GROMACS .gro file of C-alpha atoms in nm:
model
  148
    1MET     CA    1  -2.321   1.852  -1.888
    2THR     CA    2  -2.148   1.804  -2.222
    3THR     CA    3  -1.944   1.495  -2.302
    4ASP     CA    4  -1.626   1.703  -2.297
    5GLN     CA    5  -1.714   1.844  -1.954
    6GLY     CA    6  -1.789   1.494  -1.826
    7PHE     CA    7  -1.452   1.378  -1.951
    8GLU     CA    8  -1.278   1.676  -1.789
    9ASP     CA    9  -1.455   1.598  -1.461
   10PHE     CA   10  -1.330   1.238  -1.492
   11VAL     CA   11  -0.972   1.357  -1.550
   12THR     CA   12  -0.992   1.596  -1.254
   13ALA     CA   13  -1.140   1.329  -1.027
   14THR     CA   14  -0.870   1.074  -1.116
   15HIS     CA   15  -0.600   1.336  -1.065
   16ASP     CA   16  -0.748   1.425  -0.725
   17LEU     CA   17  -0.760   1.055  -0.632
   18PHE     CA   18  -0.396   1.000  -0.731
   19THR     CA   19  -0.288   1.313  -0.545
   20ALA     CA   20  -0.471   1.211  -0.227
   21MET     CA   21  -0.326   0.860  -0.242
   22ARG     CA   22   0.029   0.985  -0.305
   23ARG     CA   23   0.006   1.250  -0.032
   24ASN     CA   24  -0.132   1.006   0.225
   25ARG     CA   25   0.112   0.719   0.160
   26GLY     CA   26   0.358   0.855   0.416
   27ARG     CA   27   0.127   1.036   0.652
   28LEU     CA   28   0.032   0.760   0.893
   29ALA     CA   29   0.386   0.735   1.030
   30GLY     CA   30   0.286   0.972   1.310
   31SER     CA   31  -0.022   0.768   1.395
   32ALA     CA   32  -0.060   0.535   1.690
   33ALA     CA   33   0.055   0.241   1.478
   34GLY     CA   34   0.372   0.416   1.368
   35LEU     CA   35   0.384   0.287   1.008
   36SER     CA   36   0.305   0.476   0.691
   37LEU     CA   37   0.083   0.319   0.426
   38SER     CA   38   0.395   0.273   0.209
   39GLN     CA   39   0.572   0.091   0.488
   40LEU     CA   40   0.266  -0.122   0.562
   41ASN     CA   41   0.236  -0.211   0.194
   42LEU     CA   42   0.603  -0.310   0.188
   43LEU     CA   43   0.578  -0.526   0.501
   44ASP     CA   44   0.239  -0.683   0.435
   45ALA     CA   45   0.370  -0.985   0.243
   46VAL     CA   46   0.646  -1.047   0.498
   47ALA     CA   47   0.387  -1.040   0.777
   48THR     CA   48   0.173  -1.291   0.588
   49ASP     CA   49   0.430  -1.521   0.428
   50GLY     CA   50   0.730  -1.495   0.660
   51PRO     CA   51   1.089  -1.417   0.565
   52MET     CA   52   1.131  -1.307   0.204
   53LEU     CA   53   1.409  -1.190  -0.023
   54VAL     CA   54   1.428  -0.812  -0.074
   55GLY     CA   55   1.344  -0.855  -0.443
   56GLU     CA   56   1.033  -1.054  -0.354
   57VAL     CA   57   0.925  -0.790  -0.102
   58ALA     CA   58   0.973  -0.518  -0.366
   59ALA     CA   59   0.775  -0.714  -0.626
   60GLU     CA   60   0.487  -0.781  -0.385
   61ALA     CA   61   0.473  -0.413  -0.289
   62GLY     CA   62   0.504  -0.294  -0.649
   63VAL     CA   63   0.813  -0.082  -0.584
   64SER     CA   64   1.164  -0.087  -0.727
   65GLY     CA   65   1.438  -0.287  -0.559
   66PRO     CA   66   1.636   0.025  -0.461
   67SER     CA   67   1.323   0.187  -0.309
   68ALA     CA   68   1.248  -0.129  -0.110
   69THR     CA   69   1.609  -0.150   0.007
   70ARG     CA   70   1.608   0.213   0.121
   71MET     CA   71   1.280   0.170   0.313
   72LEU     CA   72   1.391  -0.161   0.466
   73LYS     CA   73   1.720  -0.011   0.586
   74GLN     CA   74   1.524   0.262   0.765
   75LEU     CA   75   1.286   0.006   0.914
   76GLU     CA   76   1.583  -0.203   1.027
   77ARG     CA   77   1.732   0.099   1.209
   78GLU     CA   78   1.394   0.143   1.381
   79GLY     CA   79   1.390  -0.220   1.495
   80VAL     CA   80   1.093  -0.316   1.275
   81VAL     CA   81   1.269  -0.568   1.048
   82THR     CA   82   1.582  -0.778   1.036
   83ARG     CA   83   1.786  -0.813   0.720
   84GLU     CA   84   2.026  -1.104   0.688
   85ARG     CA   85   2.236  -1.239   0.404
   86SER     CA   86   2.107  -1.567   0.265
   87VAL     CA   87   2.319  -1.867   0.366
   88ASP     CA   88   2.265  -2.010   0.015
   89ASP     CA   89   2.366  -1.695  -0.174
   90GLU     CA   90   2.532  -1.402   0.005
   91ARG     CA   91   2.420  -1.165  -0.269
   92LYS     CA   92   2.062  -1.214  -0.151
   93VAL     CA   93   1.915  -1.056   0.161
   94LEU     CA   94   1.629  -1.206   0.360
   95VAL     CA   95   1.386  -0.974   0.536
   96ASP     CA   96   1.179  -1.069   0.839
   97LEU     CA   97   0.974  -0.877   1.092
   98THR     CA   98   1.091  -0.837   1.449
   99GLU     CA   99   0.835  -0.896   1.722
  100HIS     CA  100   0.801  -0.517   1.746
  101GLY     CA  101   0.752  -0.498   1.367
  102ARG     CA  102   0.492  -0.774   1.370
  103GLU     CA  103   0.295  -0.586   1.636
  104LEU     CA  104   0.318  -0.258   1.438
  105VAL     CA  105   0.193  -0.426   1.120
  106HIS     CA  106  -0.097  -0.594   1.300
  107ARG     CA  107  -0.190  -0.272   1.481
  108GLN     CA  108  -0.175  -0.073   1.156
  109ARG     CA  109  -0.387  -0.331   0.973
  110ARG     CA  110  -0.651  -0.315   1.249
  111ALA     CA  111  -0.656   0.066   1.250
  112LEU     CA  112  -0.681   0.085   0.871
  113ARG     CA  113  -0.954  -0.181   0.860
  114ALA     CA  114  -1.156   0.005   1.127
  115LEU     CA  115  -1.139   0.328   0.928
  116GLN     CA  116  -1.232   0.147   0.606
  117ARG     CA  117  -1.529  -0.017   0.783
  118GLU     CA  118  -1.644   0.323   0.910
  119HIS     CA  119  -1.631   0.473   0.561
  120TYR     CA  120  -1.799   0.170   0.408
  121ALA     CA  121  -2.081   0.191   0.665
  122SER     CA  122  -2.139   0.555   0.572
  123LEU     CA  123  -2.244   0.451   0.220
  124SER     CA  124  -2.590   0.331   0.124
  125LEU     CA  125  -2.625  -0.028   0.000
  126GLU     CA  126  -2.648   0.095  -0.360
  127GLN     CA  127  -2.346   0.325  -0.318
  128ARG     CA  128  -2.142   0.036  -0.178
  129LYS     CA  129  -2.204  -0.178  -0.484
  130VAL     CA  130  -2.137   0.104  -0.729
  131PHE     CA  131  -1.826   0.216  -0.538
  132VAL     CA  132  -1.675  -0.132  -0.538
  133ASP     CA  133  -1.753  -0.176  -0.908
  134VAL     CA  134  -1.596   0.160  -0.995
  135LEU     CA  135  -1.285   0.090  -0.786
  136GLN     CA  136  -1.239  -0.244  -0.962
  137GLN     CA  137  -1.278  -0.075  -1.300
  138MET     CA  138  -1.031   0.196  -1.198
  139ALA     CA  139  -0.773  -0.065  -1.096
  140VAL     CA  140  -0.795  -0.219  -1.445
  141MET     CA  141  -0.782   0.122  -1.614
  142ILE     CA  142  -0.482   0.238  -1.414
  143GLY     CA  143  -0.302  -0.082  -1.507
  144GLU     CA  144  -0.365  -0.001  -1.874
  145TRP     CA  145  -0.251   0.360  -1.826
  146ASN     CA  146   0.083   0.233  -1.700
  147GLU     CA  147   0.133   0.063  -2.036
  148VAL     CA  148   0.126   0.396  -2.223
   0.00000   0.00000   0.00000
């Protein structure tokens, strides 16, 4: 394989990875847990740290404020979260999980962790180490690509 072909394979593989991740972000909504990966990512910090401002939720999830607001409004209609104006500053909105939302997040986390464990177990010991190393390197690289 030539260096150029190796590079092209790298570009194709990263494109395929991004495409799979983007396509699957919303797919789990029809699963038993009922939350998509995007929704789980958005709610993860609230589930861990308790009520948070919308801006904080957006920052933790790595999404824009308007995107977080749109998703949270939908989740509020579905009874997953509550959104209340801050008593200190009415311009700010606090987000918290309902009991139903807390159960959905915990169920989704368990389902995702079980699937991850299954995939991890399918790798050899050497593959596990290499895979983790490559994923960590990719995370750094992708962060640098966003700076371009």
